[in-house]
Short mmCIF file of C-alpha atoms in Angstrom, two decimals:
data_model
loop_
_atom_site.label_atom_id
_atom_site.label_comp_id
_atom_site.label_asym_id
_atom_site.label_seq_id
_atom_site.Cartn_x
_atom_site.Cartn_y
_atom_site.Cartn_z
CA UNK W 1 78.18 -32.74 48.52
CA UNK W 2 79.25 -35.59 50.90
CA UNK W 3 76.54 -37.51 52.99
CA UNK W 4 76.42 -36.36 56.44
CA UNK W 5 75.19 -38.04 59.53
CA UNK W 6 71.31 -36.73 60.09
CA UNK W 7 71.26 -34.04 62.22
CA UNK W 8 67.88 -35.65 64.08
CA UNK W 9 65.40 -32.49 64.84
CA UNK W 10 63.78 -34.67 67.52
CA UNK W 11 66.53 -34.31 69.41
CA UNK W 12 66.36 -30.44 69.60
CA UNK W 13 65.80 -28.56 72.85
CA UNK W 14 63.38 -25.97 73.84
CA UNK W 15 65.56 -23.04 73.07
CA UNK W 16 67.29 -20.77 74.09
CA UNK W 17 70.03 -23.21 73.54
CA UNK W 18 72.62 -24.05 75.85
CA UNK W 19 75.90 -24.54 74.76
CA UNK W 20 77.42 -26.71 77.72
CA UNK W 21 77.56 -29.12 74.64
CA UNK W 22 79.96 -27.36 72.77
CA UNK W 23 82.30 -26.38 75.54
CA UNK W 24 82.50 -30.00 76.38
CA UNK W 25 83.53 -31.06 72.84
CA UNK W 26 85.85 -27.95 72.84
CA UNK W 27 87.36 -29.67 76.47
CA UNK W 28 88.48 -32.42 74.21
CA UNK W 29 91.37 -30.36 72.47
CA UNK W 30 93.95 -28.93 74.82
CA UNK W 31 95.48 -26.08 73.70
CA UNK W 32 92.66 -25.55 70.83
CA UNK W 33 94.34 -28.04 68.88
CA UNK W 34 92.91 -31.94 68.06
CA UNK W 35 94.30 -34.52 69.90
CA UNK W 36 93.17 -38.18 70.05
CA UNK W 37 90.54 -37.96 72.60
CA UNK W 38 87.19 -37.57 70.30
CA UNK W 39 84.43 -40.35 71.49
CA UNK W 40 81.20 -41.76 69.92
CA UNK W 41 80.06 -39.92 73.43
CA UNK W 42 81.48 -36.45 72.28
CA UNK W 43 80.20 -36.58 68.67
CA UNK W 44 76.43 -38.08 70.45
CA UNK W 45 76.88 -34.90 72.37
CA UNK W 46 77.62 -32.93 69.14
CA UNK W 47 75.38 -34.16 66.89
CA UNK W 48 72.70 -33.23 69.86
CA UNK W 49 74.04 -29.50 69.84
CA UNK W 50 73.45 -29.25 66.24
CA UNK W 51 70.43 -30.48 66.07
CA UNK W 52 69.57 -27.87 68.46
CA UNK W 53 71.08 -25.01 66.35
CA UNK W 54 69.03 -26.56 63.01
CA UNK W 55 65.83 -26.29 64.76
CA UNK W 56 65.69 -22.62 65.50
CA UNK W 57 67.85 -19.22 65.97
CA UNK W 58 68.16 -15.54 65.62
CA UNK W 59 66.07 -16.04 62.02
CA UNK W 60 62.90 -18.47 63.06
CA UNK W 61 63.06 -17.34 66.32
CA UNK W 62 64.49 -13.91 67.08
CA UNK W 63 62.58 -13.37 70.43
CA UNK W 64 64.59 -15.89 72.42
CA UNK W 65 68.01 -14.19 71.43
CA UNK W 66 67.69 -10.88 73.73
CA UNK W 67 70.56 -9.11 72.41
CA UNK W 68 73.13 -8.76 69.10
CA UNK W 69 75.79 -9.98 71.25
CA UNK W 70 73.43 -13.25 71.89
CA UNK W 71 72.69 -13.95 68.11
CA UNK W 72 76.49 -13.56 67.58
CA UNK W 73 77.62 -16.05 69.68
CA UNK W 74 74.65 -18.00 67.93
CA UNK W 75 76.25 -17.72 65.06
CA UNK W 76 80.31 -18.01 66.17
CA UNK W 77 79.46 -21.44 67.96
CA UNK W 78 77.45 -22.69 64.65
CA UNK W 79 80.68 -22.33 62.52
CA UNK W 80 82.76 -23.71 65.43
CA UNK W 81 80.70 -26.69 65.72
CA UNK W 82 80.18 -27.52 62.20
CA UNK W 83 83.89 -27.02 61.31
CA UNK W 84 84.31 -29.80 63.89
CA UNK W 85 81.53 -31.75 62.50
CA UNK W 86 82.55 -31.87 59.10
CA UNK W 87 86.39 -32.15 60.01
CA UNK W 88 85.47 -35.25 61.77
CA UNK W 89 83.00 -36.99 58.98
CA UNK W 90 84.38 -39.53 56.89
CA UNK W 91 82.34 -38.38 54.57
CA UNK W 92 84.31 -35.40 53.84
CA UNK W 93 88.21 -37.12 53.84
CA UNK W 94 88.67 -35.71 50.50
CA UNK W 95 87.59 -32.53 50.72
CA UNK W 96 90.08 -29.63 51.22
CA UNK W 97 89.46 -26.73 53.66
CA UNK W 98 88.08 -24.28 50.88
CA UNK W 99 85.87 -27.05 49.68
CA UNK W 100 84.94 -27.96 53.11
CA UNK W 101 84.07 -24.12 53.62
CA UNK W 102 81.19 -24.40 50.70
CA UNK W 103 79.56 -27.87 52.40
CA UNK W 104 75.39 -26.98 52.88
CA UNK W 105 74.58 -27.62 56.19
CA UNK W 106 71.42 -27.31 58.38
CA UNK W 107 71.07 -24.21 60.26
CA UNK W 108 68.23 -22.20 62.10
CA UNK W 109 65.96 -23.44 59.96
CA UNK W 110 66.98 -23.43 56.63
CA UNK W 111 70.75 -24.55 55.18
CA UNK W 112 73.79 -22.63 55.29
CA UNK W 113 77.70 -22.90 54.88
CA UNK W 114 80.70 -21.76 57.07
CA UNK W 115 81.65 -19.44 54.13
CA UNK W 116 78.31 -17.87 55.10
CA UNK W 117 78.02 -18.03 58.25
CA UNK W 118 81.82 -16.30 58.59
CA UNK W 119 79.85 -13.35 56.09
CA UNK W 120 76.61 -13.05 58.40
CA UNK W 121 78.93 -12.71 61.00
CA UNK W 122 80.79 -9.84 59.33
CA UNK W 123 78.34 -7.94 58.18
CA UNK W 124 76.63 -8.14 62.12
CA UNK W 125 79.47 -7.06 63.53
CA UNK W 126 81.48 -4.97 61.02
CA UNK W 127 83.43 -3.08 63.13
CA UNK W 128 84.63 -6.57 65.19
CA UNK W 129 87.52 -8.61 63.42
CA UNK W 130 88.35 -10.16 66.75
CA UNK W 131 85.15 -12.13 66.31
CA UNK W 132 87.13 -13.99 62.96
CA UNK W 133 89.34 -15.30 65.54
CA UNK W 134 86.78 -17.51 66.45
CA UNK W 135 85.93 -18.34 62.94
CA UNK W 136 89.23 -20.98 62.03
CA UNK W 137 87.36 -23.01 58.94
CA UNK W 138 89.30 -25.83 59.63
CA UNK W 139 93.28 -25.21 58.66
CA UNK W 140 95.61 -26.71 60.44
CA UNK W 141 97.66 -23.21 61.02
CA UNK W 142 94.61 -21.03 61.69
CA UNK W 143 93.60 -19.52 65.21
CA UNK W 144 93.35 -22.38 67.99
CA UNK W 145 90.04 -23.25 68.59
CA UNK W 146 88.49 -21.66 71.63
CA UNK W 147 88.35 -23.21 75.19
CA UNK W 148 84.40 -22.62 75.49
CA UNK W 149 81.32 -22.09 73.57
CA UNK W 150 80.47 -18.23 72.97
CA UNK W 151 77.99 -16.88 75.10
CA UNK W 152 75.95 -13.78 74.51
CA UNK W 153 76.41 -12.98 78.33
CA UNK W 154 80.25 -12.96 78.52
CA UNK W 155 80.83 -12.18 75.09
CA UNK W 156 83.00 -9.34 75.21
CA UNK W 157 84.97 -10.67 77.80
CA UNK W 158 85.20 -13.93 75.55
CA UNK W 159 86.51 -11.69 72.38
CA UNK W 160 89.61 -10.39 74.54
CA UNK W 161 90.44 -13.79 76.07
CA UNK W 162 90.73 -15.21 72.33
CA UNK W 163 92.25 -12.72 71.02
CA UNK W 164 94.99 -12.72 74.08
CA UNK W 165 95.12 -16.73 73.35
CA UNK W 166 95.79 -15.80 69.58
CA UNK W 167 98.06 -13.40 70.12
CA UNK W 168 100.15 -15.96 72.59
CA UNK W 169 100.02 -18.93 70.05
CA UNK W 170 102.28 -17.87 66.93
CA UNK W 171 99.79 -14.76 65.58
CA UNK W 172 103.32 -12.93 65.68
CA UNK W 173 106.93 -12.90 65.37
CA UNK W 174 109.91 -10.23 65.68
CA UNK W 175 113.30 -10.10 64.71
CA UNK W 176 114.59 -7.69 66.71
CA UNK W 177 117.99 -7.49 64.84
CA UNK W 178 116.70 -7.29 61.46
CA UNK W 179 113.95 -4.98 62.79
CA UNK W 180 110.83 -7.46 61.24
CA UNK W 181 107.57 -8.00 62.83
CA UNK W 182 105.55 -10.95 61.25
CA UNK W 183 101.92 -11.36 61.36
CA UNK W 184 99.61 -14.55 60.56
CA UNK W 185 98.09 -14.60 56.78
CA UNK W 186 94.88 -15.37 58.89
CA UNK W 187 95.03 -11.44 59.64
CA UNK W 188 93.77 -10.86 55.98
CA UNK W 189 90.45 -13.23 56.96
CA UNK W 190 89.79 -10.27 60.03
CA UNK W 191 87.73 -7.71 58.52
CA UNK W 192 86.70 -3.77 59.80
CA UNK W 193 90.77 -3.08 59.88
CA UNK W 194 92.66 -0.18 58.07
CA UNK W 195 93.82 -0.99 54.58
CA UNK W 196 97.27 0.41 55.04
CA UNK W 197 100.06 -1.87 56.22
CA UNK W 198 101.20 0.27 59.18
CA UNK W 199 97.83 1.18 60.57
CA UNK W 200 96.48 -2.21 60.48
CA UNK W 201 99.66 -3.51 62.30
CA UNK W 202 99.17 -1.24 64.59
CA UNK W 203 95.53 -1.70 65.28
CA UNK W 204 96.16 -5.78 65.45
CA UNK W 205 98.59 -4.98 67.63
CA UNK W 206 95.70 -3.58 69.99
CA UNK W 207 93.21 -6.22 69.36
CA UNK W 208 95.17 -9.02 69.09
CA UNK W 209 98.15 -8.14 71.73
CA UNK W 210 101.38 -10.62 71.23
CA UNK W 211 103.32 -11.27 74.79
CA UNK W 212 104.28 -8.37 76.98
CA UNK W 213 108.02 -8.82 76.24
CA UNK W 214 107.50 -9.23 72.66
CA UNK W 215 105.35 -5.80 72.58
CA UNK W 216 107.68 -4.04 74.53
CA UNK W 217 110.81 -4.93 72.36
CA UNK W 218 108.78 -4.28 69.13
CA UNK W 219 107.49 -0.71 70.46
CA UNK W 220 111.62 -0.20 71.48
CA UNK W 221 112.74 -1.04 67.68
CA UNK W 222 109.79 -0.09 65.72
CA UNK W 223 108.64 3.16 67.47
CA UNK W 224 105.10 4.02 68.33
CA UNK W 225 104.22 3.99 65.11
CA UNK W 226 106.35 0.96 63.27
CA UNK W 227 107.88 3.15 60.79
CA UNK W 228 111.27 1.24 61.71
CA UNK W 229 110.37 -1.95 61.24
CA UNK W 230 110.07 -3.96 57.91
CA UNK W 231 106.71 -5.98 58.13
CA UNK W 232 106.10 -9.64 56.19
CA UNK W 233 103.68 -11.84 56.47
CA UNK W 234 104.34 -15.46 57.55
CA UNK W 235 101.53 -17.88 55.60
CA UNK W 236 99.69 -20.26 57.19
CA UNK W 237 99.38 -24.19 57.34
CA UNK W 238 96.74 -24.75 55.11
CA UNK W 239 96.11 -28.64 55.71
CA UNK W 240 93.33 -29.73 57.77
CA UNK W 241 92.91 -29.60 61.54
CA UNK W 242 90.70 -32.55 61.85
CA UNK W 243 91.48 -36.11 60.21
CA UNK W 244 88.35 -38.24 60.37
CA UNK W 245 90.84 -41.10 60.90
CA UNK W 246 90.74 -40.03 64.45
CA UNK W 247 87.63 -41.15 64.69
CA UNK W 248 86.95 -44.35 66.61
CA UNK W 249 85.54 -47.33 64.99
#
């Protein structure tokens, strides 16, 4: 396992935890997508936020989380903020995205993994695969990163607005001529969806709506239903999303 930075308890808040932090760090890449802006100030700011999260949650401390929807977004911003975290360590360089997806890290007490955390989050929430939207382990061709921390307060809202962002950014693709509709690979990582091929097009196409104009024309040459259309799936980029190289020295 590679040698993190310490994640200093000291440092922890009185929770419940604020997550200004993590929306500031998430400021940092327009788009969702890393650029070259990361700063010893952002990861100070970072490292702060997870020392926060190691300290205490929905486990060691389930009274300050007043709602499921709270001790989701808990969990969503954990995975968001490690995945930067361990993008971003040079300790990690060699490390692909499924290794980086089995790295221990601190968490609420005890240790976890974004593998795990993306399972805890499914099997809270079975019946919510917009919430894996939020759950990108790092590739370089998964979901964009969202533009703020989750918050228990606004987290529906939240779940449509990254899902609308998703479905914007290259979740989908049509060929209206050859009468194909192309989904993301990522769309296998979103769980509580039908196992058939046409009704779980359809249902992403609810959840995870691609532009107006592209709807319309695919509901024009597919039919309600899609029975006209040929679907494929169009893999993702599976290199990293973070290069610790961007790192200043």
């Amino acid at each position: 396992m590679p040698q993190l930075a310490t994640v200093d308890r000291d440092w922890a808040p009185a929770l419940p935890v604020t997550h200004e932090p993590l929306t500031a760090v998430l400021a940092l890449f327009p788009g969702g997508r890393p650029g070259t802006a990361w700063s010893a100030g952002a990861k100070c700011a970072l490292d702060a936020y997870l020392a926060a999260l190691a300290g205490a949650g929905p486990h060691t401390r389930p009274d300050l989380f007043p709602s499921g929807d709270h001790a989701l977004a808990y969990l969503a911003d954990a995975h968001i903020a490690w995945m930067i975290a361990l993008g971003e360590d040079p300790g990690t360089a060699g490390l692909d995205v499924r290794e980086l997806r089995d790295v221990k890290v601190p968490l609420d007490g005890g240790t976890t993994t974004l593998r795990g955390l993306e399972a805890e989050l499914a099997r809270r929430a079975p019946y919510e695969p917009r919430l894996a939207l939020f759950l990108n382990p790092g590739w370089r061709g998964g979901p964009p990163l969202p533009d703020g921390a989750l918050d228990g307060d606004a987290f529906r809202w939240q779940l449509a607005r990254q899902a609308q962002r998703c479905g914007d950014s290259g979740f989908w693709a049509f060929d209206p001529d050859a009468r194909r509709l192309t989904v993301s690979a990522f769309a296998a990582e979103m769980w509580g969806l039908p196992e058939a091929p046409l009704a779980r097009a359809r249902r992403l196409l609810e959840l995870v709506p691609p532009p107006a104009a592209m709807r319309d024309a695919v509901t024009a040459a597919c039919g309600a239903s899609l029975e006209r259309c040929t679907l494929a799936v169009a893999p993702i980029d599976s290199g990293r999303m973070f290069a610790p190289a961007l790192r200043p020295r």
